[in-house]
């Protein structure tokens, strides 16, 4: 039972981190949330990561250098449309990162993060797990450097 609750908690928390594109129709928002939760559940089932690793990522602390974490991130990015055919869709990624930000100033910082990470993260001849990890590390490092809001997620 505790494992089931932990999985549900991971799904819920991950759903708040990796947002879908907001739409004007509430029914579409519900569909997007449902799709997102399904994707997160599938990735969490395929790639087991610790609660501690999840919290570190969710709280924008760091990304553990662990193969399962890297592949979990890759799975999430693919399911959310951030990664397609081994390449990052930077425009879509920016949209997802901006969704929970209220101020235009913070949204402009996301554009800067994407610009920095596009320049720093090589997509050539790299496996998708490593690519997802490199993007996540770059995003979290620059998120913190630019002073974007952190979450406090606990399991």
JSON list of C-alpha atoms in Angstrom, two decimals:
[
{"chain": "A", "resi": 1, "resn": "UNK", "atom": "CA", "xyz": [0.00, 0.00, 0.00]},
{"chain": "A", "resi": 2, "resn": "UNK", "atom": "CA", "xyz": [2.85, 2.38, 0.85]},
{"chain": "A", "resi": 3, "resn": "UNK", "atom": "CA", "xyz": [4.43, 1.70, -2.56]},
{"chain": "A", "resi": 4, "resn": "UNK", "atom": "CA", "xyz": [1.11, 2.46, -4.28]},
{"chain": "A", "resi": 5, "resn": "UNK", "atom": "CA", "xyz": [0.80, 5.75, -2.38]},
{"chain": "A", "resi": 6, "resn": "UNK", "atom": "CA", "xyz": [4.41, 6.61, -3.25]},
{"chain": "A", "resi": 7, "resn": "UNK", "atom": "CA", "xyz": [3.72, 5.97, -6.94]},
{"chain": "A", "resi": 8, "resn": "UNK", "atom": "CA", "xyz": [0.62, 8.17, -6.78]},
{"chain": "A", "resi": 9, "resn": "UNK", "atom": "CA", "xyz": [2.60, 10.89, -5.01]},
{"chain": "A", "resi": 10, "resn": "UNK", "atom": "CA", "xyz": [5.33, 10.71, -7.66]},
{"chain": "A", "resi": 11, "resn": "UNK", "atom": "CA", "xyz": [2.70, 10.97, -10.39]},
{"chain": "A", "resi": 12, "resn": "UNK", "atom": "CA", "xyz": [1.02, 13.94, -8.75]},
{"chain": "A", "resi": 13, "resn": "UNK", "atom": "CA", "xyz": [4.24, 15.80, -8.07]},
{"chain": "A", "resi": 14, "resn": "UNK", "atom": "CA", "xyz": [5.68, 15.09, -11.50]},
{"chain": "A", "resi": 15, "resn": "UNK", "atom": "CA", "xyz": [2.46, 16.33, -13.04]},
{"chain": "A", "resi": 16, "resn": "UNK", "atom": "CA", "xyz": [3.03, 19.69, -11.39]},
{"chain": "A", "resi": 17, "resn": "UNK", "atom": "CA", "xyz": [6.59, 19.87, -12.72]},
{"chain": "A", "resi": 18, "resn": "UNK", "atom": "CA", "xyz": [6.12, 18.88, -16.32]},
{"chain": "A", "resi": 19, "resn": "UNK", "atom": "CA", "xyz": [3.12, 20.92, -17.48]},
{"chain": "A", "resi": 20, "resn": "UNK", "atom": "CA", "xyz": [1.23, 20.61, -20.73]},
{"chain": "A", "resi": 21, "resn": "UNK", "atom": "CA", "xyz": [0.37, 23.62, -22.87]},
{"chain": "A", "resi": 22, "resn": "UNK", "atom": "CA", "xyz": [-2.48, 25.60, -21.34]},
{"chain": "A", "resi": 23, "resn": "UNK", "atom": "CA", "xyz": [-5.61, 25.89, -23.43]},
{"chain": "A", "resi": 24, "resn": "UNK", "atom": "CA", "xyz": [-8.67, 28.08, -23.18]},
{"chain": "A", "resi": 25, "resn": "UNK", "atom": "CA", "xyz": [-11.14, 25.20, -22.98]},
{"chain": "A", "resi": 26, "resn": "UNK", "atom": "CA", "xyz": [-11.37, 23.58, -19.52]},
{"chain": "A", "resi": 27, "resn": "UNK", "atom": "CA", "xyz": [-12.27, 20.24, -21.11]},
{"chain": "A", "resi": 28, "resn": "UNK", "atom": "CA", "xyz": [-9.01, 20.33, -23.07]},
{"chain": "A", "resi": 29, "resn": "UNK", "atom": "CA", "xyz": [-7.09, 21.19, -19.88]},
{"chain": "A", "resi": 30, "resn": "UNK", "atom": "CA", "xyz": [-8.57, 18.13, -18.22]},
{"chain": "A", "resi": 31, "resn": "UNK", "atom": "CA", "xyz": [-7.63, 15.98, -21.21]},
{"chain": "A", "resi": 32, "resn": "UNK", "atom": "CA", "xyz": [-4.08, 17.39, -21.17]},
{"chain": "A", "resi": 33, "resn": "UNK", "atom": "CA", "xyz": [-3.77, 16.72, -17.44]},
{"chain": "A", "resi": 34, "resn": "UNK", "atom": "CA", "xyz": [-5.05, 13.20, -17.92]},
{"chain": "A", "resi": 35, "resn": "UNK", "atom": "CA", "xyz": [-2.58, 12.56, -20.75]},
{"chain": "A", "resi": 36, "resn": "UNK", "atom": "CA", "xyz": [0.23, 14.06, -18.67]},
{"chain": "A", "resi": 37, "resn": "UNK", "atom": "CA", "xyz": [-0.59, 11.90, -15.65]},
{"chain": "A", "resi": 38, "resn": "UNK", "atom": "CA", "xyz": [-0.72, 8.80, -17.84]},
{"chain": "A", "resi": 39, "resn": "UNK", "atom": "CA", "xyz": [2.67, 9.62, -19.38]},
{"chain": "A", "resi": 40, "resn": "UNK", "atom": "CA", "xyz": [4.23, 10.22, -15.98]},
{"chain": "A", "resi": 41, "resn": "UNK", "atom": "CA", "xyz": [2.76, 6.99, -14.64]},
{"chain": "A", "resi": 42, "resn": "UNK", "atom": "CA", "xyz": [4.11, 5.04, -17.61]},
{"chain": "A", "resi": 43, "resn": "UNK", "atom": "CA", "xyz": [7.59, 6.55, -17.28]},
{"chain": "A", "resi": 44, "resn": "UNK", "atom": "CA", "xyz": [7.64, 5.96, -13.53]},
{"chain": "A", "resi": 45, "resn": "UNK", "atom": "CA", "xyz": [6.69, 2.34, -14.13]},
{"chain": "A", "resi": 46, "resn": "UNK", "atom": "CA", "xyz": [9.40, 1.86, -16.77]},
{"chain": "A", "resi": 47, "resn": "UNK", "atom": "CA", "xyz": [12.16, 3.70, -14.93]},
{"chain": "A", "resi": 48, "resn": "UNK", "atom": "CA", "xyz": [12.35, 3.37, -11.15]},
{"chain": "A", "resi": 49, "resn": "UNK", "atom": "CA", "xyz": [13.83, 6.40, -9.45]},
{"chain": "A", "resi": 50, "resn": "UNK", "atom": "CA", "xyz": [14.11, 7.06, -5.74]},
{"chain": "A", "resi": 51, "resn": "UNK", "atom": "CA", "xyz": [11.88, 9.49, -3.89]},
{"chain": "A", "resi": 52, "resn": "UNK", "atom": "CA", "xyz": [15.02, 11.45, -2.99]},
{"chain": "A", "resi": 53, "resn": "UNK", "atom": "CA", "xyz": [16.03, 11.77, -6.66]},
{"chain": "A", "resi": 54, "resn": "UNK", "atom": "CA", "xyz": [12.54, 12.85, -7.57]},
{"chain": "A", "resi": 55, "resn": "UNK", "atom": "CA", "xyz": [12.45, 15.49, -4.83]},
{"chain": "A", "resi": 56, "resn": "UNK", "atom": "CA", "xyz": [15.85, 16.87, -5.85]},
{"chain": "A", "resi": 57, "resn": "UNK", "atom": "CA", "xyz": [14.65, 17.30, -9.44]},
{"chain": "A", "resi": 58, "resn": "UNK", "atom": "CA", "xyz": [11.21, 18.60, -8.45]},
{"chain": "A", "resi": 59, "resn": "UNK", "atom": "CA", "xyz": [12.69, 21.18, -6.09]},
{"chain": "A", "resi": 60, "resn": "UNK", "atom": "CA", "xyz": [15.15, 22.43, -8.73]},
{"chain": "A", "resi": 61, "resn": "UNK", "atom": "CA", "xyz": [18.08, 21.35, -6.56]},
{"chain": "A", "resi": 62, "resn": "UNK", "atom": "CA", "xyz": [19.97, 19.12, -8.98]},
{"chain": "A", "resi": 63, "resn": "UNK", "atom": "CA", "xyz": [19.68, 16.07, -11.19]},
{"chain": "A", "resi": 64, "resn": "UNK", "atom": "CA", "xyz": [21.30, 12.89, -9.91]},
{"chain": "A", "resi": 65, "resn": "UNK", "atom": "CA", "xyz": [23.82, 11.41, -12.35]},
{"chain": "A", "resi": 66, "resn": "UNK", "atom": "CA", "xyz": [22.07, 8.05, -12.52]},
{"chain": "A", "resi": 67, "resn": "UNK", "atom": "CA", "xyz": [21.12, 6.06, -15.63]},
{"chain": "A", "resi": 68, "resn": "UNK", "atom": "CA", "xyz": [17.54, 5.36, -14.49]},
{"chain": "A", "resi": 69, "resn": "UNK", "atom": "CA", "xyz": [17.01, 9.04, -13.69]},
{"chain": "A", "resi": 70, "resn": "UNK", "atom": "CA", "xyz": [18.37, 10.01, -17.11]},
{"chain": "A", "resi": 71, "resn": "UNK", "atom": "CA", "xyz": [16.06, 7.58, -18.91]},
{"chain": "A", "resi": 72, "resn": "UNK", "atom": "CA", "xyz": [13.08, 8.61, -16.74]},
{"chain": "A", "resi": 73, "resn": "UNK", "atom": "CA", "xyz": [13.69, 12.21, -17.80]},
{"chain": "A", "resi": 74, "resn": "UNK", "atom": "CA", "xyz": [13.98, 11.14, -21.44]},
{"chain": "A", "resi": 75, "resn": "UNK", "atom": "CA", "xyz": [10.71, 9.25, -21.21]},
{"chain": "A", "resi": 76, "resn": "UNK", "atom": "CA", "xyz": [8.94, 12.25, -19.65]},
{"chain": "A", "resi": 77, "resn": "UNK", "atom": "CA", "xyz": [10.36, 14.62, -22.27]},
{"chain": "A", "resi": 78, "resn": "UNK", "atom": "CA", "xyz": [9.27, 12.37, -25.13]},
{"chain": "A", "resi": 79, "resn": "UNK", "atom": "CA", "xyz": [5.78, 11.86, -23.73]},
{"chain": "A", "resi": 80, "resn": "UNK", "atom": "CA", "xyz": [5.35, 15.63, -23.26]},
{"chain": "A", "resi": 81, "resn": "UNK", "atom": "CA", "xyz": [6.63, 16.40, -26.76]},
{"chain": "A", "resi": 82, "resn": "UNK", "atom": "CA", "xyz": [9.78, 18.12, -25.57]},
{"chain": "A", "resi": 83, "resn": "UNK", "atom": "CA", "xyz": [11.98, 15.53, -27.31]},
{"chain": "A", "resi": 84, "resn": "UNK", "atom": "CA", "xyz": [11.26, 14.18, -30.77]},
{"chain": "A", "resi": 85, "resn": "UNK", "atom": "CA", "xyz": [13.47, 11.75, -32.66]},
{"chain": "A", "resi": 86, "resn": "UNK", "atom": "CA", "xyz": [16.43, 12.41, -30.38]},
{"chain": "A", "resi": 87, "resn": "UNK", "atom": "CA", "xyz": [16.17, 16.20, -30.70]},
{"chain": "A", "resi": 88, "resn": "UNK", "atom": "CA", "xyz": [14.88, 18.78, -28.25]},
{"chain": "A", "resi": 89, "resn": "UNK", "atom": "CA", "xyz": [11.90, 20.85, -29.38]},
{"chain": "A", "resi": 90, "resn": "UNK", "atom": "CA", "xyz": [13.09, 24.06, -27.72]},
{"chain": "A", "resi": 91, "resn": "UNK", "atom": "CA", "xyz": [10.00, 26.12, -28.57]},
{"chain": "A", "resi": 92, "resn": "UNK", "atom": "CA", "xyz": [7.66, 23.56, -27.05]},
{"chain": "A", "resi": 93, "resn": "UNK", "atom": "CA", "xyz": [9.98, 23.17, -24.06]},
{"chain": "A", "resi": 94, "resn": "UNK", "atom": "CA", "xyz": [9.89, 26.93, -23.44]},
{"chain": "A", "resi": 95, "resn": "UNK", "atom": "CA", "xyz": [6.09, 26.89, -23.58]},
{"chain": "A", "resi": 96, "resn": "UNK", "atom": "CA", "xyz": [5.96, 24.13, -20.98]},
{"chain": "A", "resi": 97, "resn": "UNK", "atom": "CA", "xyz": [8.45, 25.82, -18.67]},
{"chain": "A", "resi": 98, "resn": "UNK", "atom": "CA", "xyz": [6.59, 29.14, -18.86]},
{"chain": "A", "resi": 99, "resn": "UNK", "atom": "CA", "xyz": [3.17, 27.71, -18.09]},
{"chain": "A", "resi": 100, "resn": "UNK", "atom": "CA", "xyz": [3.36, 28.02, -14.30]},
{"chain": "A", "resi": 101, "resn": "UNK", "atom": "CA", "xyz": [5.11, 31.40, -14.30]},
{"chain": "A", "resi": 102, "resn": "UNK", "atom": "CA", "xyz": [2.99, 34.51, -13.77]},
{"chain": "A", "resi": 103, "resn": "UNK", "atom": "CA", "xyz": [5.34, 37.39, -14.53]},
{"chain": "A", "resi": 104, "resn": "UNK", "atom": "CA", "xyz": [6.54, 38.35, -17.99]},
{"chain": "A", "resi": 105, "resn": "UNK", "atom": "CA", "xyz": [9.97, 38.98, -16.45]},
{"chain": "A", "resi": 106, "resn": "UNK", "atom": "CA", "xyz": [10.19, 35.32, -15.34]},
{"chain": "A", "resi": 107, "resn": "UNK", "atom": "CA", "xyz": [8.93, 34.13, -18.73]},
{"chain": "A", "resi": 108, "resn": "UNK", "atom": "CA", "xyz": [11.70, 36.14, -20.40]},
{"chain": "A", "resi": 109, "resn": "UNK", "atom": "CA", "xyz": [14.19, 34.33, -18.17]},
{"chain": "A", "resi": 110, "resn": "UNK", "atom": "CA", "xyz": [12.89, 31.01, -19.56]},
{"chain": "A", "resi": 111, "resn": "UNK", "atom": "CA", "xyz": [13.72, 32.27, -23.06]},
{"chain": "A", "resi": 112, "resn": "UNK", "atom": "CA", "xyz": [17.24, 33.00, -21.79]},
{"chain": "A", "resi": 113, "resn": "UNK", "atom": "CA", "xyz": [17.52, 29.50, -20.29]},
{"chain": "A", "resi": 114, "resn": "UNK", "atom": "CA", "xyz": [16.52, 27.92, -23.59]},
{"chain": "A", "resi": 115, "resn": "UNK", "atom": "CA", "xyz": [19.04, 30.08, -25.44]},
{"chain": "A", "resi": 116, "resn": "UNK", "atom": "CA", "xyz": [21.84, 29.10, -23.02]},
{"chain": "A", "resi": 117, "resn": "UNK", "atom": "CA", "xyz": [20.97, 25.40, -23.04]},
{"chain": "A", "resi": 118, "resn": "UNK", "atom": "CA", "xyz": [20.61, 25.28, -26.81]},
{"chain": "A", "resi": 119, "resn": "UNK", "atom": "CA", "xyz": [24.18, 26.57, -27.04]},
{"chain": "A", "resi": 120, "resn": "UNK", "atom": "CA", "xyz": [25.55, 24.33, -24.25]},
{"chain": "A", "resi": 121, "resn": "UNK", "atom": "CA", "xyz": [23.80, 21.02, -24.88]},
{"chain": "A", "resi": 122, "resn": "UNK", "atom": "CA", "xyz": [25.03, 19.10, -27.87]},
{"chain": "A", "resi": 123, "resn": "UNK", "atom": "CA", "xyz": [22.39, 16.95, -29.57]},
{"chain": "A", "resi": 124, "resn": "UNK", "atom": "CA", "xyz": [24.81, 15.26, -31.94]},
{"chain": "A", "resi": 125, "resn": "UNK", "atom": "CA", "xyz": [25.52, 11.56, -31.48]},
{"chain": "A", "resi": 126, "resn": "UNK", "atom": "CA", "xyz": [24.20, 11.41, -27.94]},
{"chain": "A", "resi": 127, "resn": "UNK", "atom": "CA", "xyz": [21.72, 8.92, -26.60]},
{"chain": "A", "resi": 128, "resn": "UNK", "atom": "CA", "xyz": [18.31, 10.21, -25.57]},
{"chain": "A", "resi": 129, "resn": "UNK", "atom": "CA", "xyz": [18.82, 9.48, -21.86]},
{"chain": "A", "resi": 130, "resn": "UNK", "atom": "CA", "xyz": [22.04, 11.49, -21.76]},
{"chain": "A", "resi": 131, "resn": "UNK", "atom": "CA", "xyz": [20.45, 14.28, -23.80]},
{"chain": "A", "resi": 132, "resn": "UNK", "atom": "CA", "xyz": [17.51, 14.55, -21.39]},
{"chain": "A", "resi": 133, "resn": "UNK", "atom": "CA", "xyz": [19.91, 14.60, -18.44]},
{"chain": "A", "resi": 134, "resn": "UNK", "atom": "CA", "xyz": [22.08, 17.32, -20.01]},
{"chain": "A", "resi": 135, "resn": "UNK", "atom": "CA", "xyz": [19.02, 19.46, -20.75]},
{"chain": "A", "resi": 136, "resn": "UNK", "atom": "CA", "xyz": [17.62, 18.99, -17.22]},
{"chain": "A", "resi": 137, "resn": "UNK", "atom": "CA", "xyz": [20.96, 19.87, -15.59]},
{"chain": "A", "resi": 138, "resn": "UNK", "atom": "CA", "xyz": [21.33, 22.96, -17.77]},
{"chain": "A", "resi": 139, "resn": "UNK", "atom": "CA", "xyz": [17.74, 24.02, -17.10]},
{"chain": "A", "resi": 140, "resn": "UNK", "atom": "CA", "xyz": [17.98, 23.60, -13.31]},
{"chain": "A", "resi": 141, "resn": "UNK", "atom": "CA", "xyz": [21.39, 25.29, -13.05]},
{"chain": "A", "resi": 142, "resn": "UNK", "atom": "CA", "xyz": [20.24, 28.31, -15.03]},
{"chain": "A", "resi": 143, "resn": "UNK", "atom": "CA", "xyz": [16.80, 28.37, -13.38]},
{"chain": "A", "resi": 144, "resn": "UNK", "atom": "CA", "xyz": [18.58, 28.85, -10.08]},
{"chain": "A", "resi": 145, "resn": "UNK", "atom": "CA", "xyz": [21.18, 31.31, -11.41]},
{"chain": "A", "resi": 146, "resn": "UNK", "atom": "CA", "xyz": [18.44, 33.51, -12.86]},
{"chain": "A", "resi": 147, "resn": "UNK", "atom": "CA", "xyz": [16.44, 33.40, -9.63]},
{"chain": "A", "resi": 148, "resn": "UNK", "atom": "CA", "xyz": [13.29, 31.75, -10.92]},
{"chain": "A", "resi": 149, "resn": "UNK", "atom": "CA", "xyz": [10.91, 30.45, -8.23]},
{"chain": "A", "resi": 150, "resn": "UNK", "atom": "CA", "xyz": [11.62, 27.07, -6.67]},
{"chain": "A", "resi": 151, "resn": "UNK", "atom": "CA", "xyz": [9.09, 24.56, -5.47]},
{"chain": "A", "resi": 152, "resn": "UNK", "atom": "CA", "xyz": [9.24, 22.68, -2.21]},
{"chain": "A", "resi": 153, "resn": "UNK", "atom": "CA", "xyz": [8.07, 19.14, -2.93]},
{"chain": "A", "resi": 154, "resn": "UNK", "atom": "CA", "xyz": [8.29, 16.35, -0.37]},
{"chain": "A", "resi": 155, "resn": "UNK", "atom": "CA", "xyz": [7.18, 12.76, -0.54]}
]
